[in-house]
Tab-separated table of C-alpha atoms and ligand atoms in Angstrom:
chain	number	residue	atom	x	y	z
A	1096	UNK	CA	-21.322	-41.847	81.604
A	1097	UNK	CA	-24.212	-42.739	84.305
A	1098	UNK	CA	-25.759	-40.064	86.110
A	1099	UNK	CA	-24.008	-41.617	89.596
A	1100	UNK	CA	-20.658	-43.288	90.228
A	1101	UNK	CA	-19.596	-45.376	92.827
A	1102	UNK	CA	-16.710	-43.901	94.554
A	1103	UNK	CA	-13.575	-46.512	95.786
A	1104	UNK	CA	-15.282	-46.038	99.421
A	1105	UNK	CA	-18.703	-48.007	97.732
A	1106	UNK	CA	-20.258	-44.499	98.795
A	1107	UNK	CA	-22.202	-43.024	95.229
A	1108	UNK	CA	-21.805	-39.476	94.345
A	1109	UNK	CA	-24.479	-37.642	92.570
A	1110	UNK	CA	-23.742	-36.024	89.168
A	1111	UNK	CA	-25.702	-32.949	88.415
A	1112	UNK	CA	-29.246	-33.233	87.430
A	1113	UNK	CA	-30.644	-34.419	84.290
A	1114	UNK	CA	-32.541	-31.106	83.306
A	1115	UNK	CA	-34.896	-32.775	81.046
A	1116	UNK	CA	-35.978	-35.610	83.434
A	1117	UNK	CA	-35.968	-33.025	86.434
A	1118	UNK	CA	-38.269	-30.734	84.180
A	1119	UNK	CA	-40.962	-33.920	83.722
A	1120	UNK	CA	-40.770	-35.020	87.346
A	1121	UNK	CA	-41.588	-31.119	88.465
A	1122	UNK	CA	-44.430	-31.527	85.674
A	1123	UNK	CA	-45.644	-34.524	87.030
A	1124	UNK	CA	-45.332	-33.194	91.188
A	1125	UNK	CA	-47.124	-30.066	89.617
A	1126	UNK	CA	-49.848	-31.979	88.327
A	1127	UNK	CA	-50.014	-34.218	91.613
A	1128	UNK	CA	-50.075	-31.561	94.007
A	1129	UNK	CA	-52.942	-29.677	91.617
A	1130	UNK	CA	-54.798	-33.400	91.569
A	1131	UNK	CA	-54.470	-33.215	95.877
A	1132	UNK	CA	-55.861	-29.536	95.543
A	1133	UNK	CA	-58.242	-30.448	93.833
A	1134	UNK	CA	-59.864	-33.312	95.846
A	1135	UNK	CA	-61.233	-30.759	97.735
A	1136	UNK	CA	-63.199	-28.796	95.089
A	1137	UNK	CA	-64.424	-32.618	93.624
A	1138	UNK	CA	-66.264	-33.231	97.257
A	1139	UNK	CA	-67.732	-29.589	97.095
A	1140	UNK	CA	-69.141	-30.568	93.949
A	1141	UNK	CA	-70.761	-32.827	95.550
A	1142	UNK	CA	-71.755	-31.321	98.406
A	1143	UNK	CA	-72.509	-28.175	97.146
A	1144	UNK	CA	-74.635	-29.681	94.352
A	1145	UNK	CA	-72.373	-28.040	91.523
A	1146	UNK	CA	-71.637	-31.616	90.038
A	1147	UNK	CA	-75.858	-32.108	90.148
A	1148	UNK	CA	-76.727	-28.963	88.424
A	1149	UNK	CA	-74.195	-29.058	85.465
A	1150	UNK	CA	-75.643	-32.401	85.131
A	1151	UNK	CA	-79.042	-31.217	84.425
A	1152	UNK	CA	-78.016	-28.389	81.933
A	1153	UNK	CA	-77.004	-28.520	78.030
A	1154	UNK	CA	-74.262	-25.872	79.426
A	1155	UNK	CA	-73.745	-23.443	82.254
A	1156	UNK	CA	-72.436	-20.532	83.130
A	1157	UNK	CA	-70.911	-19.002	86.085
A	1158	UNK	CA	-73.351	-16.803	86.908
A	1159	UNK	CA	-76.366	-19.763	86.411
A	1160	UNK	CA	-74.307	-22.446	88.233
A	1161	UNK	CA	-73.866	-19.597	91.373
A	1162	UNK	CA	-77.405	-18.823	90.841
A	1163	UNK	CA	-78.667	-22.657	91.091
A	1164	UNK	CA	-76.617	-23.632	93.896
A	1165	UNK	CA	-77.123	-20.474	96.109
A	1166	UNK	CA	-73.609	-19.270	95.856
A	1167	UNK	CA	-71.991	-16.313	95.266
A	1168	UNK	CA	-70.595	-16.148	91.681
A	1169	UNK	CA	-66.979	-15.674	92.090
A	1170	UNK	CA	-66.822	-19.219	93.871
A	1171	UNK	CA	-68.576	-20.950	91.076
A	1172	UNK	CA	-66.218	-19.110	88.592
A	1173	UNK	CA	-63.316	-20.316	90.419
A	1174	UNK	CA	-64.306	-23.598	90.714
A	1175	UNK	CA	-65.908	-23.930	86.952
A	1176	UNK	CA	-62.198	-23.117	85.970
A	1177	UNK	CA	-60.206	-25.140	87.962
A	1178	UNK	CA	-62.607	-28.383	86.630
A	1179	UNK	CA	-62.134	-26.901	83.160
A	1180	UNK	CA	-58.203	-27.640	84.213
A	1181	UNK	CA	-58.484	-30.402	85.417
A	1182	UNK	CA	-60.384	-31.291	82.281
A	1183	UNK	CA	-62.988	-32.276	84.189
A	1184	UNK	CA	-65.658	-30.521	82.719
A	1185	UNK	CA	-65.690	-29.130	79.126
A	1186	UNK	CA	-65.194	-25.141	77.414
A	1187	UNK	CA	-67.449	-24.151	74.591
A	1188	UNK	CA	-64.428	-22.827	72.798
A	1189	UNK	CA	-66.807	-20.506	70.783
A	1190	UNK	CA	-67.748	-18.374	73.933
A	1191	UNK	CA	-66.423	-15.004	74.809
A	1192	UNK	CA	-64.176	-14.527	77.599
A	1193	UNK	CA	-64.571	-11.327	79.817
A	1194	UNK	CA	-61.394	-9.126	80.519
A	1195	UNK	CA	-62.281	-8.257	83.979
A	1196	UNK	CA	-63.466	-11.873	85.315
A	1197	UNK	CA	-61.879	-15.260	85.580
A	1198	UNK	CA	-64.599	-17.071	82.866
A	1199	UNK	CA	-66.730	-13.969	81.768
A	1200	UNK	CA	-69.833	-15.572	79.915
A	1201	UNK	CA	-67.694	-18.857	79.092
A	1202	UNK	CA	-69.826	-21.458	78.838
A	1203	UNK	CA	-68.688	-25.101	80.599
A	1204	UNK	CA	-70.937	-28.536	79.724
A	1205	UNK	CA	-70.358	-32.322	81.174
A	1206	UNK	CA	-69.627	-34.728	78.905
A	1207	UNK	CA	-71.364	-38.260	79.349
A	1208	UNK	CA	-68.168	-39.525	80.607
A	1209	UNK	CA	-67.919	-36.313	82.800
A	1210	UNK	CA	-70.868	-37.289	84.288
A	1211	UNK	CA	-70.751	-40.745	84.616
A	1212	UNK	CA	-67.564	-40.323	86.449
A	1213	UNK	CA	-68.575	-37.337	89.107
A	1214	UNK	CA	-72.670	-37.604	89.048
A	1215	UNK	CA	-74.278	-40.667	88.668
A	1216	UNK	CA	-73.330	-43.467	91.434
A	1217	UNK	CA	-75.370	-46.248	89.506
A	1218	UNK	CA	-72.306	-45.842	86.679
A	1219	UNK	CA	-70.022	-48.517	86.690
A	1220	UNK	CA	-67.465	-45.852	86.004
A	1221	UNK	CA	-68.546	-43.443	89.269
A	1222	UNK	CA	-65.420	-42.257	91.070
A	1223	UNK	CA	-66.376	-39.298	93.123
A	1224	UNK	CA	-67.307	-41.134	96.405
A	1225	UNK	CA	-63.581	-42.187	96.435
A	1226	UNK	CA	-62.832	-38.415	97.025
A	1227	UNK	CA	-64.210	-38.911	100.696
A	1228	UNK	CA	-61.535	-41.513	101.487
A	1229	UNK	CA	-59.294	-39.349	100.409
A	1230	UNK	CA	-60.827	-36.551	102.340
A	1231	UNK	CA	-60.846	-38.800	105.507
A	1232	UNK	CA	-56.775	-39.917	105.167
A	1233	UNK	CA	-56.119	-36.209	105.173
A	1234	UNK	CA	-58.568	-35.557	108.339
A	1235	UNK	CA	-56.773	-38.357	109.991
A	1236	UNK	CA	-53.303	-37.740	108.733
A	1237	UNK	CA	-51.773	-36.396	112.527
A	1238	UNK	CA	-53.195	-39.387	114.295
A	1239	UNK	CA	-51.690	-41.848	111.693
A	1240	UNK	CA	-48.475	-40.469	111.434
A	1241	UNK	CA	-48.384	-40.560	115.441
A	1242	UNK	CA	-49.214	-44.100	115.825
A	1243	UNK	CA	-46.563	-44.796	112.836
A	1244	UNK	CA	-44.106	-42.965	115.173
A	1245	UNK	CA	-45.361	-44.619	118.513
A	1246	UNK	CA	-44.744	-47.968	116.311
A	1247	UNK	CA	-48.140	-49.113	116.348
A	1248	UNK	CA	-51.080	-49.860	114.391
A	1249	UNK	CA	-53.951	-47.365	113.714
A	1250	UNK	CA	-57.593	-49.711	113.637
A	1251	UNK	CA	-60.225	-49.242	110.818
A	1252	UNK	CA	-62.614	-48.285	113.267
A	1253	UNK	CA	-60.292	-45.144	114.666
A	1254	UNK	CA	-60.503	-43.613	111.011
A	1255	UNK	CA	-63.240	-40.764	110.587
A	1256	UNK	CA	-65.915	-41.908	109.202
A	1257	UNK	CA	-65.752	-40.476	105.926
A	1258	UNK	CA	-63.132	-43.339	105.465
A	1259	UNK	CA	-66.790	-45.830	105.213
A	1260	UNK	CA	-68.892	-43.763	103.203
A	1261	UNK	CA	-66.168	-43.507	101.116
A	1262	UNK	CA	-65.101	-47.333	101.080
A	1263	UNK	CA	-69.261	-48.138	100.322
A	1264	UNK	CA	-69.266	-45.489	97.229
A	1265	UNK	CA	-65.603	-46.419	95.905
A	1266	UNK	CA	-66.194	-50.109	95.950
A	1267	UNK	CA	-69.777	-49.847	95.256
A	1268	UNK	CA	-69.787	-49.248	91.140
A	1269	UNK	CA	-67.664	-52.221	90.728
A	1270	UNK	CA	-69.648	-54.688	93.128
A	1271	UNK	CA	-72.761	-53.715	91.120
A	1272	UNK	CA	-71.171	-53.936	87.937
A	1273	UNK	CA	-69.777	-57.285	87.892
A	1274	UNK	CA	-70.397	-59.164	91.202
A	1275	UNK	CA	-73.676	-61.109	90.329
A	1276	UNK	CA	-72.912	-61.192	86.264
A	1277	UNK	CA	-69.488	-62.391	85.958
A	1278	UNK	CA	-67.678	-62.964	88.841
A	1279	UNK	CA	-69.864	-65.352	91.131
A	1280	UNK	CA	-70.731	-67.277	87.437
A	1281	UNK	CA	-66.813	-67.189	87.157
A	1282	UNK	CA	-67.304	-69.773	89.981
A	1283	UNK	CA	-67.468	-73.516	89.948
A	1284	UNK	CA	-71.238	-74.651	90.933
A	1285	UNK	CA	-71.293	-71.365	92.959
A	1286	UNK	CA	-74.178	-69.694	90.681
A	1287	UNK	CA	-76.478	-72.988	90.736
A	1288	UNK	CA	-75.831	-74.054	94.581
A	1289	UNK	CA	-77.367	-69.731	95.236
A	1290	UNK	CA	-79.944	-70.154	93.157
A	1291	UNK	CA	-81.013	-73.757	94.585
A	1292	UNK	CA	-80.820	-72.009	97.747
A	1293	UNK	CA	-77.317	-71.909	99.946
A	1294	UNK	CA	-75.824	-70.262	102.596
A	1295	UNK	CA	-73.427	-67.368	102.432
A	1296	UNK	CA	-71.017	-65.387	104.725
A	1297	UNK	CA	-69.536	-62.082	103.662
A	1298	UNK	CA	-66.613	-62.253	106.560
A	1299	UNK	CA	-65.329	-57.950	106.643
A	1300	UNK	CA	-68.889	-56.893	104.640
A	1301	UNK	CA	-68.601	-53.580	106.001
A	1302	UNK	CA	-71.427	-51.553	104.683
A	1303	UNK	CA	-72.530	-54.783	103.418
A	1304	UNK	CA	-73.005	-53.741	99.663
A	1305	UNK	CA	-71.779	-56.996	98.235
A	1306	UNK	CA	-74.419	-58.626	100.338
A	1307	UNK	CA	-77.124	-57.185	99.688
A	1308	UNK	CA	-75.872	-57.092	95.788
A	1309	UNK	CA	-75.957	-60.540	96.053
A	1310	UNK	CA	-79.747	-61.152	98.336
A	1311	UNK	CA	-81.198	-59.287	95.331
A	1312	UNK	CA	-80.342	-61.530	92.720
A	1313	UNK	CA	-80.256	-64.931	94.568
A	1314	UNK	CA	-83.279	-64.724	96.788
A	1315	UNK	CA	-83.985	-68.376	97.610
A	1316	UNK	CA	-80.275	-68.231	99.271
A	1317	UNK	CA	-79.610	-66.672	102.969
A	1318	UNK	CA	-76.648	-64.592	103.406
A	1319	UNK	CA	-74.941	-63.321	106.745
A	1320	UNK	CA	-72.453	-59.978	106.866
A	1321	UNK	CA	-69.992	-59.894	109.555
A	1322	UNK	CA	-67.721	-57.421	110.777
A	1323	UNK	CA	-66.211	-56.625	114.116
A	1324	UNK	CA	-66.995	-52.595	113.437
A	1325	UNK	CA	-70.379	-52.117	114.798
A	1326	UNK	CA	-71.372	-48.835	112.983
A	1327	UNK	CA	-70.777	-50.236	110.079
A	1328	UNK	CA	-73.043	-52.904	110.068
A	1329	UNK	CA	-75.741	-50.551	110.942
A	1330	UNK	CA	-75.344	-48.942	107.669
A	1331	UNK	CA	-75.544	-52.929	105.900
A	1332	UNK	CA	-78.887	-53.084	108.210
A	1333	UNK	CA	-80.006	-49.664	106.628
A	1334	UNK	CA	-78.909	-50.276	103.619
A	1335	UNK	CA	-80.728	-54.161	102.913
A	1336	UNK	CA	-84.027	-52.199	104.026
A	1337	UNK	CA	-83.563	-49.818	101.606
A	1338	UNK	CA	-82.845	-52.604	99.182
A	1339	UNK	CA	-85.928	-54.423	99.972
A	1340	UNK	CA	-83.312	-57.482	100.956
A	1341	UNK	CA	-84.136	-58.151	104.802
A	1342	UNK	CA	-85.951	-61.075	104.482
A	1343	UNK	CA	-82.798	-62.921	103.830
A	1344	UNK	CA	-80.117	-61.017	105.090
A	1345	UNK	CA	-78.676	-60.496	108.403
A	1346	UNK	CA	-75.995	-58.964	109.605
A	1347	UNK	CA	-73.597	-59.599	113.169
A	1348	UNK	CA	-70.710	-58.440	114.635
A	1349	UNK	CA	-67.987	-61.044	114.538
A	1350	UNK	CA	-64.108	-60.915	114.201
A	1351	UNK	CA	-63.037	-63.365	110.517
A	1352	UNK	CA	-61.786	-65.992	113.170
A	1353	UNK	CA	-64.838	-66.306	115.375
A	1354	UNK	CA	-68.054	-65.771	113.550
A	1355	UNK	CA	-70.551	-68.649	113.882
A	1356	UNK	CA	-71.917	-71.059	111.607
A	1357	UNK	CA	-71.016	-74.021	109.712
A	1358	UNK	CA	-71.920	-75.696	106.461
A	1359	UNK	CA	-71.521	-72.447	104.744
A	1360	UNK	CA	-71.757	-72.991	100.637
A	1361	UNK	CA	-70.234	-69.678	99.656
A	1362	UNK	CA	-67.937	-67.585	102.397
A	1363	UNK	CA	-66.828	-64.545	100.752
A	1364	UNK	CA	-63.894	-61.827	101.789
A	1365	UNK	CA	-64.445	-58.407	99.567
A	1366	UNK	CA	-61.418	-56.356	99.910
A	1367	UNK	CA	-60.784	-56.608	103.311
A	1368	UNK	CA	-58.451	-59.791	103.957
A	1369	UNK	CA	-55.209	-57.903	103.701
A	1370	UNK	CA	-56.966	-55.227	106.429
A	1371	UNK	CA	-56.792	-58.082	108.716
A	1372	UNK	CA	-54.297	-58.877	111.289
A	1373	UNK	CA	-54.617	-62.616	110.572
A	1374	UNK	CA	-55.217	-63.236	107.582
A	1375	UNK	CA	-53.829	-66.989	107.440
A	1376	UNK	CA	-56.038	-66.808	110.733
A	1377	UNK	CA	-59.249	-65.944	108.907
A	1378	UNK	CA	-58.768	-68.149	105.853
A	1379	UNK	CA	-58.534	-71.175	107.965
A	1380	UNK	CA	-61.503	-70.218	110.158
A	1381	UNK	CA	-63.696	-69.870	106.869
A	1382	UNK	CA	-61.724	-73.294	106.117
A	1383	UNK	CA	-63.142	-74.831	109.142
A	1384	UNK	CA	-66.851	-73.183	108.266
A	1385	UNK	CA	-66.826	-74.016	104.866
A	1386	UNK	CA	-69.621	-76.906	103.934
A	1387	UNK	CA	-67.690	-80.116	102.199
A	1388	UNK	CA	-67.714	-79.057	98.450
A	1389	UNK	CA	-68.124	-75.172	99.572
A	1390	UNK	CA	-66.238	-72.200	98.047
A	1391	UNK	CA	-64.450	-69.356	99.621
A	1392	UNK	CA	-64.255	-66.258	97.093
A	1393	UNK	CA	-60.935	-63.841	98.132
A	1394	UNK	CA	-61.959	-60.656	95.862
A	1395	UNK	CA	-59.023	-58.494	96.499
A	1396	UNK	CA	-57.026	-55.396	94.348
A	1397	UNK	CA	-55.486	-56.600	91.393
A	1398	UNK	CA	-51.725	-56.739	91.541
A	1399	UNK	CA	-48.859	-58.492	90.080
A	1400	UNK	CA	-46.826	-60.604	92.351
A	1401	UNK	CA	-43.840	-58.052	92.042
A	1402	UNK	CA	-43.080	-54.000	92.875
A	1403	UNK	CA	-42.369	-53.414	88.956
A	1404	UNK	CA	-45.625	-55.232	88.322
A	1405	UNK	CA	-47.492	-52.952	90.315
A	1406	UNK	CA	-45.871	-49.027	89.140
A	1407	UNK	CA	-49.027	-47.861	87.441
A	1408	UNK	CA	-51.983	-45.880	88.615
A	1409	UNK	CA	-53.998	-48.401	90.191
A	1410	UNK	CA	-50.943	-49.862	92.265
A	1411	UNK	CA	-50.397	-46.098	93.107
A	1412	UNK	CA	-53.768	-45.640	94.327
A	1413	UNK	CA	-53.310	-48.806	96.390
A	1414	UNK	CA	-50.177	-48.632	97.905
A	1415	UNK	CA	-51.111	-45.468	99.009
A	1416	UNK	CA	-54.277	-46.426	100.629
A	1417	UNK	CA	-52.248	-49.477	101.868
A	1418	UNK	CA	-50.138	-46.817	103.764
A	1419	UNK	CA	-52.877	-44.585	105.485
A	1420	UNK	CA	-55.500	-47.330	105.691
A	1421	UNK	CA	-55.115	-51.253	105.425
A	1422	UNK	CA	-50.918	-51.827	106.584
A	1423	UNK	CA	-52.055	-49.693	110.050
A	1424	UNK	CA	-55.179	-51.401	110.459
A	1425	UNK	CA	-53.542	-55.103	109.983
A	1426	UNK	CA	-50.725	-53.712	112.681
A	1427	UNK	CA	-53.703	-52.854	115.227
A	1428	UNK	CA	-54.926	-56.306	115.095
A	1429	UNK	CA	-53.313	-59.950	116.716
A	1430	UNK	CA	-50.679	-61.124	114.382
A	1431	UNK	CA	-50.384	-58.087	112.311
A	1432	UNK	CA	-48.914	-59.555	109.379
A	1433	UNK	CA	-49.760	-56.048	106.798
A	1434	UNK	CA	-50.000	-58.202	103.880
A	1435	UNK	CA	-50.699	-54.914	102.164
A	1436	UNK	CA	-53.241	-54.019	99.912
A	1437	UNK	CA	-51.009	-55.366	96.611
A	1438	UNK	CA	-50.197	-58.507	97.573
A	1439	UNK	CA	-50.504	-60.290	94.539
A	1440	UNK	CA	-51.560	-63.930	93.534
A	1441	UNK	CA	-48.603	-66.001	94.899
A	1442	UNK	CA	-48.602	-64.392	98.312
A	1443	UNK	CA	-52.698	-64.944	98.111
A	1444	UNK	CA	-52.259	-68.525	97.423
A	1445	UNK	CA	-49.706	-69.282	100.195
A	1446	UNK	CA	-51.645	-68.215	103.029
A	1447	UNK	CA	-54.383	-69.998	101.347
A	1448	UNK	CA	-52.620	-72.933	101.364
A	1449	UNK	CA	-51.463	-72.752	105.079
A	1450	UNK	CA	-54.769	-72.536	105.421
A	1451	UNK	CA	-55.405	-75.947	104.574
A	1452	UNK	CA	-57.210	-75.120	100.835
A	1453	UNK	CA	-55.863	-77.696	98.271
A	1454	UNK	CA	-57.404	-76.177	95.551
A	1455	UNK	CA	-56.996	-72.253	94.517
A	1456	UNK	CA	-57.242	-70.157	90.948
A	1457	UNK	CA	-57.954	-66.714	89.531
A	1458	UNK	CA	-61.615	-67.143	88.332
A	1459	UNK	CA	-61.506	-63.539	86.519
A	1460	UNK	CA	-60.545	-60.181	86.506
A	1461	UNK	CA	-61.226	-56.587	86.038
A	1462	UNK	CA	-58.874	-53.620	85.628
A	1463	UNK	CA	-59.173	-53.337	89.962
A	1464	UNK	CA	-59.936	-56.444	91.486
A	1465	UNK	CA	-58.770	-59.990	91.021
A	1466	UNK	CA	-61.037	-62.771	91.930
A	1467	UNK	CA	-59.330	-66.141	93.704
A	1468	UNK	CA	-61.326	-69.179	94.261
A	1469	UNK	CA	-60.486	-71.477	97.150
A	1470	UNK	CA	-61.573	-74.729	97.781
A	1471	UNK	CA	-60.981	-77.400	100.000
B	259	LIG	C1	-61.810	-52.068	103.096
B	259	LIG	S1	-63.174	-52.475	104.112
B	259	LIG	C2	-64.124	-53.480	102.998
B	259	LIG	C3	-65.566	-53.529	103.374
B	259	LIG	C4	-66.460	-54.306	102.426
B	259	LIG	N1	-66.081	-55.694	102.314
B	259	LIG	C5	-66.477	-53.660	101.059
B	259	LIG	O1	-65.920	-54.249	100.134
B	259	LIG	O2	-67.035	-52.563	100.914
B	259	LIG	C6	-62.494	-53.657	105.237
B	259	LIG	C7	-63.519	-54.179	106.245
B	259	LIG	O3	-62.925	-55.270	106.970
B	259	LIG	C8	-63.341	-55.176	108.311
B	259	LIG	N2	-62.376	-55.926	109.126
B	259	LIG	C9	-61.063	-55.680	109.262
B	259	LIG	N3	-60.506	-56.598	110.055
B	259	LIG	C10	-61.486	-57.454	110.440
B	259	LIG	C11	-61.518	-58.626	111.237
B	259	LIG	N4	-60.416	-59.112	111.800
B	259	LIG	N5	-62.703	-59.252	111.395
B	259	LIG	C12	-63.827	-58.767	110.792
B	259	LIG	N6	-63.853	-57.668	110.033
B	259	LIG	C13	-62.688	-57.024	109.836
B	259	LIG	C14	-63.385	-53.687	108.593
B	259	LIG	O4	-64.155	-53.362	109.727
B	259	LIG	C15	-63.954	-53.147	107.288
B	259	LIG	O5	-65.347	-53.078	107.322
């Protein structure tokens, strides 16, 4: 017999619980609600330098880790257990536990993949800057769930900005680890036309890490970051002088539908078209920009084309952030058509195509992003 039945009214009544499925979905909301806990003690890691200082050390103590960090013990006990919980840092299981304290003179060590995970941002595999996004979706949860009540849209730029450092670092690993290697090679002609010398819009660069990924390792080319949010492209201006990139970068504020320029061999969109209100709107702009035999590159999160596809951790992680972040900031824009952020290839491909682009594939792929190639 099912678990429901549908009663001669078409109304279903609910049979008692299933015990053993209730049991793993309170083990799972147990393990969710410790993983939103948590967040909080990854970003004072971070902040407080714990993350840093186990990095440094064969293995650590309470007492040393309090002692480096200038904090008083009981908080780095606390903390050192809840990672060891978390299994985010490592027990010597030969070590003595004290009966009066939480760890006594346990010792607790990092892993390499520990630490390429929580301290090292050059690792391809570095997640902890994604902890501030999720630190800034909780500062601006009120606001959010007011404008979903008011029936409006809530705009990138209203977010704290925790929401940008947090977008740079998240995005960051991944940009660096297979922008310039694989996916612009992925490309056809792309690779030669930037290294002949071309010219290159990065429509939504935000902090502008993809461009100035990309001035590094194509420096006879000229590339151009727009955004409409102004503080961000402060940071990109920051962040190519740091990068030793200004020489052929720039970077202007500009909405995806009205930036200047023409002729442009290489328009890119990092994970930002389905932010936009337009998005058919902004396709057909870069359309219009595009030189003859040019190439527009849509790098957006991977996702199948359905809601099944898409039940796993990463569409988890983005149909969440598509809630808090991307669907309001499409709704505060013209249009507002909240593609969301797992829209999936066939979606993709028909605004593309309203756009006026005959030509449109999946160069390549990595376990986030999927990378579409549009041509005229
Ligand atoms: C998720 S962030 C991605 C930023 C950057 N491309 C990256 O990958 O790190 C989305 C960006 O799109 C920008 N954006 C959203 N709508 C826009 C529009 N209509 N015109 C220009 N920029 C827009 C936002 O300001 C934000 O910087």
């Amino acid at each position: 017999m099912s678990a429901t039945q549908a009663t001669p009214s078409g109304t279903r009544q609910q049979a008692g619980p299933d015990m053993a499925r209730l049991d793993s979905l309170v083990l799972q909301a147990v393990t969710d609600v410790g993983a939103a806990l948590n967040g909080t003690l990854v970003l004072l890691g971070t902040d407080l330098g714990f993350w840093s200082a186990m990095s440094n050390c064969e293995s650590i103590s309470a007492a040393e880790l309090a002692l480096m960090c200038n904090v008083p013990e009981p908080y780095a006990d606390q903390w050192l257990s809840a990672q060891a919980a978390s299994g985010y840092v490592d027990t010597d299981p030969d070590q003595q536990t004290g009966p009066d304290q939480q760890t006594g003179s346990a010792r607790f060590r990092l892993s390499p993949e520990q630490a390429m995970i929580f301290c090292d941002p050059d690792s391809p595999a570095y997640l902890a800057g994604g902890y501030h996004i999720v630190r800034s979706v909780y500062e601006d949860l009120p606001r959010i769930e007011q404008a979903m009540r008011n029936g409006r849209g809530f705009g990138w730029h209203e977010h704290d900005a925790e929401l940008f450092l947090g977008t740079e670092q998240f995005f960051r690993p991944g940009y660096r680890a297979h922008l310039v290697d694989e996916w612009l090679p992925a490309l056809n002609g792309v690779h030669e036309a930037l290294t002949a010398g071309g010219r290159v819009a990065d429509v939504g660069c935000g902090h502008g890490v993809s461009t100035t990924v990309m001035a590094q390792r194509y420096p006879a080319s000229t590339f151009i970051g727009f955004d409409y949010h102004q503080g961000s492209l402060d940071r990109a201006a920051a962040l190519a002088e740091e990068q030793g990139v200004t020489g052929n970068t720039a970077f202007a504020r500009a909405r995806a539908d009205d930036y200047p320029g023409s002729d442009y061999d290489l328009i890119c969109f990092f994970d930002c078209l389905h932010d936009m209100g337009d998005p058919v709107g902004a396709l057909k702009h870069a359309r219009s920009a595009l030189a003859p035999d040019g190439t527009v590159m849509l790098v957006e999160p991977r996702a199948g084309d359905t809601l099944a596809d898409n039940l796993n951790p990463v569409g988890r992680v983005f149909y969440a952030a598509s809630t808090m972040i991307c669907t309001p900031a499409s709704l505060a824009q013209d249009v507002g058509a909240a593609l969301g952020a797992q829209a999936g290839e066939t979606r993709l491909r028909q605004a593309a195509e309203t756009a006026g682009f005959t030509r449109f594939r999946c160069a390549t792929e990595t376990p986030v992003n999927m990378v579409l190639e549009l041509r005229p």
